[in-house]
Coordinates of C-alpha atoms in Angstrom, one line a residue:
M340 CA 15.3 184.9 -96.5
A341 CA 17.1 182.3 -94.6
K342 CA 20.9 182.4 -95.0
D343 CA 21.1 178.8 -96.4
K344 CA 18.4 179.3 -98.9
K345 CA 19.8 182.1 -101.1
T346 CA 18.2 182.9 -104.4
N347 CA 19.8 184.2 -107.6
K348 CA 17.5 187.1 -108.5
K349 CA 18.7 187.2 -112.1
S350 CA 17.9 183.6 -112.9
N351 CA 15.3 182.9 -110.1
E352 CA 17.4 179.6 -109.5
I353 CA 18.2 178.5 -106.0
T354 CA 21.8 178.8 -104.9
L355 CA 22.7 175.8 -102.8
Q356 CA 25.0 175.8 -99.9
T357 CA 27.8 173.2 -99.8
Y358 CA 26.1 171.1 -97.1
Q359 CA 23.0 171.1 -99.3
K360 CA 24.9 169.9 -102.4
V361 CA 26.6 167.1 -100.4
G362 CA 23.3 166.0 -99.0
I363 CA 21.7 166.0 -102.3
G364 CA 24.5 163.9 -103.6
F365 CA 23.9 161.4 -100.7
L366 CA 20.2 161.3 -101.5
I367 CA 20.7 160.6 -105.1
F368 CA 23.2 157.9 -104.3
V369 CA 20.7 156.2 -102.1
I370 CA 17.5 156.7 -104.3
A371 CA 19.3 155.8 -107.6
G372 CA 20.6 152.6 -106.1
L373 CA 17.1 151.7 -104.8
V374 CA 15.3 152.5 -108.1
G375 CA 18.0 150.6 -109.9
W376 CA 17.3 147.5 -107.6
L377 CA 13.6 147.9 -108.3
Y378 CA 14.1 148.0 -112.1
E379 CA 16.3 144.7 -112.0
F380 CA 13.8 143.1 -109.7
L381 CA 10.8 143.9 -111.9
L382 CA 12.6 143.0 -115.1
A383 CA 13.6 139.6 -113.7
W384 CA 10.0 139.0 -112.5
A385 CA 8.6 140.0 -116.0
E386 CA 11.1 137.8 -117.9
T387 CA 10.8 134.6 -115.7
G388 CA 7.6 135.0 -113.7
Q389 CA 9.7 134.3 -110.6
I390 CA 10.9 136.4 -107.7
Y391 CA 14.8 136.8 -107.5
M392 CA 16.9 138.7 -105.2
K393 CA 19.0 141.2 -107.0
G394 CA 22.2 143.2 -106.4
G395 CA 23.9 141.0 -104.1
N396 CA 23.5 143.2 -100.8
F397 CA 21.4 142.9 -97.8
L398 CA 19.4 146.0 -98.7
P399 CA 17.5 146.5 -101.9
W400 CA 20.1 148.7 -103.4
M401 CA 22.6 148.4 -106.4
N402 CA 25.8 150.3 -106.5
I403 CA 26.3 150.6 -110.3
Y404 CA 23.0 152.7 -110.6
A405 CA 24.1 154.8 -107.6
F406 CA 27.4 155.7 -109.3
G407 CA 25.8 156.1 -112.7
A408 CA 23.4 158.7 -111.2
L409 CA 26.3 160.6 -109.6
L410 CA 27.9 160.6 -113.1
I411 CA 24.9 161.9 -115.0
V412 CA 24.0 164.8 -112.7
P413 CA 27.1 166.9 -113.2
L414 CA 27.4 165.8 -116.9
T415 CA 23.9 166.9 -117.8
Y416 CA 22.9 169.6 -115.4
K417 CA 23.9 172.5 -117.5
F418 CA 21.7 171.1 -120.3
I419 CA 18.7 170.8 -118.0
K420 CA 16.6 172.8 -120.2
K421 CA 17.3 170.6 -123.2
P422 CA 15.8 167.0 -122.4
W423 CA 17.1 165.6 -125.7
A424 CA 20.7 166.6 -124.7
V425 CA 20.2 165.1 -121.2
F426 CA 18.9 161.9 -122.9
L427 CA 21.7 161.7 -125.3
I428 CA 24.6 162.4 -123.0
S429 CA 23.2 160.0 -120.4
T430 CA 22.7 157.2 -122.9
I431 CA 26.4 157.6 -124.0
A432 CA 27.8 158.0 -120.5
T433 CA 25.9 155.1 -118.9
G434 CA 26.7 152.9 -121.9
L435 CA 30.4 153.6 -121.5
L436 CA 30.1 153.1 -117.7
E437 CA 28.3 149.7 -118.1
L438 CA 30.9 148.6 -120.7
L439 CA 33.9 149.6 -118.6
A440 CA 32.5 148.2 -115.4
G441 CA 31.4 144.9 -117.1
W442 CA 34.9 144.6 -118.7
L443 CA 36.7 145.3 -115.5
V444 CA 34.7 142.8 -113.4
Y445 CA 35.3 140.2 -116.2
V446 CA 39.0 140.8 -116.3
I447 CA 39.6 141.1 -112.5
G448 CA 37.1 138.3 -111.6
N449 CA 38.6 135.9 -114.2
G450 CA 35.5 135.6 -116.3
T451 CA 33.0 136.8 -113.7
R452 CA 29.9 138.5 -115.2
Y453 CA 27.2 140.3 -113.2
W454 CA 25.1 140.9 -116.3
N455 CA 25.2 139.5 -119.9
Y456 CA 23.5 141.1 -122.8
C457 CA 23.6 138.0 -125.1
E458 CA 20.1 136.7 -125.2
G459 CA 16.7 137.9 -126.4
P460 CA 16.3 141.6 -127.4
W461 CA 19.4 142.5 -125.4
A462 CA 21.6 140.6 -127.9
F463 CA 21.0 143.1 -130.8
G464 CA 24.1 145.4 -131.0
S465 CA 25.6 143.9 -127.8
I466 CA 29.3 144.3 -127.3
N467 CA 30.6 141.1 -125.7
G468 CA 27.5 141.1 -123.5
F469 CA 28.8 144.1 -121.5
V470 CA 26.5 146.6 -123.0
C471 CA 23.8 147.0 -125.7
P472 CA 21.7 149.7 -127.3
L473 CA 18.6 148.7 -125.5
S474 CA 20.0 148.9 -122.0
A475 CA 21.7 152.2 -122.8
T476 CA 18.6 153.6 -124.2
L477 CA 16.6 152.6 -121.1
F478 CA 19.3 154.2 -118.9
G479 CA 19.0 157.4 -121.1
L480 CA 15.3 157.4 -120.4
S481 CA 15.8 156.8 -116.6
A482 CA 18.2 159.9 -116.6
L483 CA 15.1 162.0 -117.5
L484 CA 13.4 160.8 -114.5
L485 CA 16.5 161.4 -112.4
M486 CA 17.0 165.0 -113.7
Y487 CA 13.4 166.1 -113.9
V488 CA 11.8 164.2 -110.9
V489 CA 14.3 162.9 -108.4
L490 CA 16.7 165.9 -108.5
P491 CA 14.0 168.6 -108.1
F492 CA 12.6 166.5 -105.1
C493 CA 16.1 166.3 -103.4
I494 CA 16.5 170.0 -104.0
M495 CA 13.1 170.7 -102.5
L496 CA 14.1 168.8 -99.4
A497 CA 17.5 170.5 -99.1
T498 CA 15.7 174.0 -99.2
K499 CA 12.7 173.2 -97.1
M500 CA 14.2 171.2 -94.3
S501 CA 16.4 172.7 -91.6
K502 CA 20.2 172.1 -92.0
K503 CA 20.3 169.8 -88.9
A504 CA 17.3 167.7 -90.1
F505 CA 18.6 167.6 -93.7
L506 CA 22.0 166.5 -92.8
A507 CA 20.7 163.9 -90.2
L508 CA 18.4 162.3 -93.0
T509 CA 20.9 162.3 -95.9
I510 CA 24.0 161.1 -93.8
S511 CA 22.0 158.4 -92.1
L512 CA 20.7 157.0 -95.4
F513 CA 24.2 157.2 -97.1
V514 CA 25.9 155.5 -94.1
L515 CA 23.2 152.8 -94.1
V516 CA 23.9 151.7 -97.6
L517 CA 27.6 152.2 -97.5
A518 CA 27.6 150.0 -94.3
D519 CA 25.7 147.3 -96.1
E520 CA 28.1 147.5 -99.0
I521 CA 31.3 147.3 -96.9
T522 CA 29.7 144.5 -94.7
N523 CA 28.8 142.3 -97.7
L524 CA 32.3 142.8 -99.4
S525 CA 34.0 142.1 -96.1
L526 CA 32.0 138.7 -95.6
K527 CA 32.9 137.8 -99.2
N528 CA 36.6 138.3 -98.8
L529 CA 36.5 136.4 -95.6
N530 CA 34.7 133.5 -97.2
L531 CA 31.8 133.9 -94.8
P532 CA 28.0 133.8 -95.7
T533 CA 27.0 136.9 -97.7
A534 CA 23.7 138.6 -98.5
I535 CA 23.2 136.1 -101.4
D536 CA 23.6 133.1 -99.0
F537 CA 21.2 134.6 -96.4
Y538 CA 18.5 135.2 -99.0
R539 CA 18.9 131.7 -100.4
S540 CA 18.7 130.4 -96.9
I541 CA 15.1 131.8 -96.5
G542 CA 14.1 130.5 -99.9
L543 CA 14.8 133.4 -102.3
E544 CA 17.0 132.8 -105.3
Y545 CA 19.6 135.2 -106.4
Q546 CA 19.9 136.2 -110.1
S547 CA 22.9 138.2 -111.4
F548 CA 21.1 139.3 -114.6

């Protein structure tokens, strides 16, 4: 058996090397941000019947979903054989993350909101529009997709691909989304046209929530 694909004989579980764990983290960061953007995009389309650009970046990727996924994996991995526990822990964790992130943006940005759960079905149980039971439940369900579909897929790539190919793939994707994030933030701080301005210039409207 290859040196970087060791297997624990007692548990029949794959023992990942450090580079594989890091690469998997990069992949999850990218995939979760992409899936989160798609969720927001489809939600806006379903609610309004119109197409809106979401997330504020040039690429179809949203950072809060990426960081949320990196929070969920270590919190729930040891409960992987108990889907109900994964769901419960993820629901609470993502709810707290959304509440904290929303509040910080509101305070630091002098009233800025990137989302607002104060209308429609989202309003039930909402805490100042920062988080609500429906959103937390949906994120708990998405955590099941993350832990039982996305994570195994990433592990499969880590164990099937060569070290060089796996690192080239994961680092390239991670650097791509990170560069997009840094570029857009830099443009905003310099009062230059951002991704939102670009998409509006080609006829697409931007919707923060």
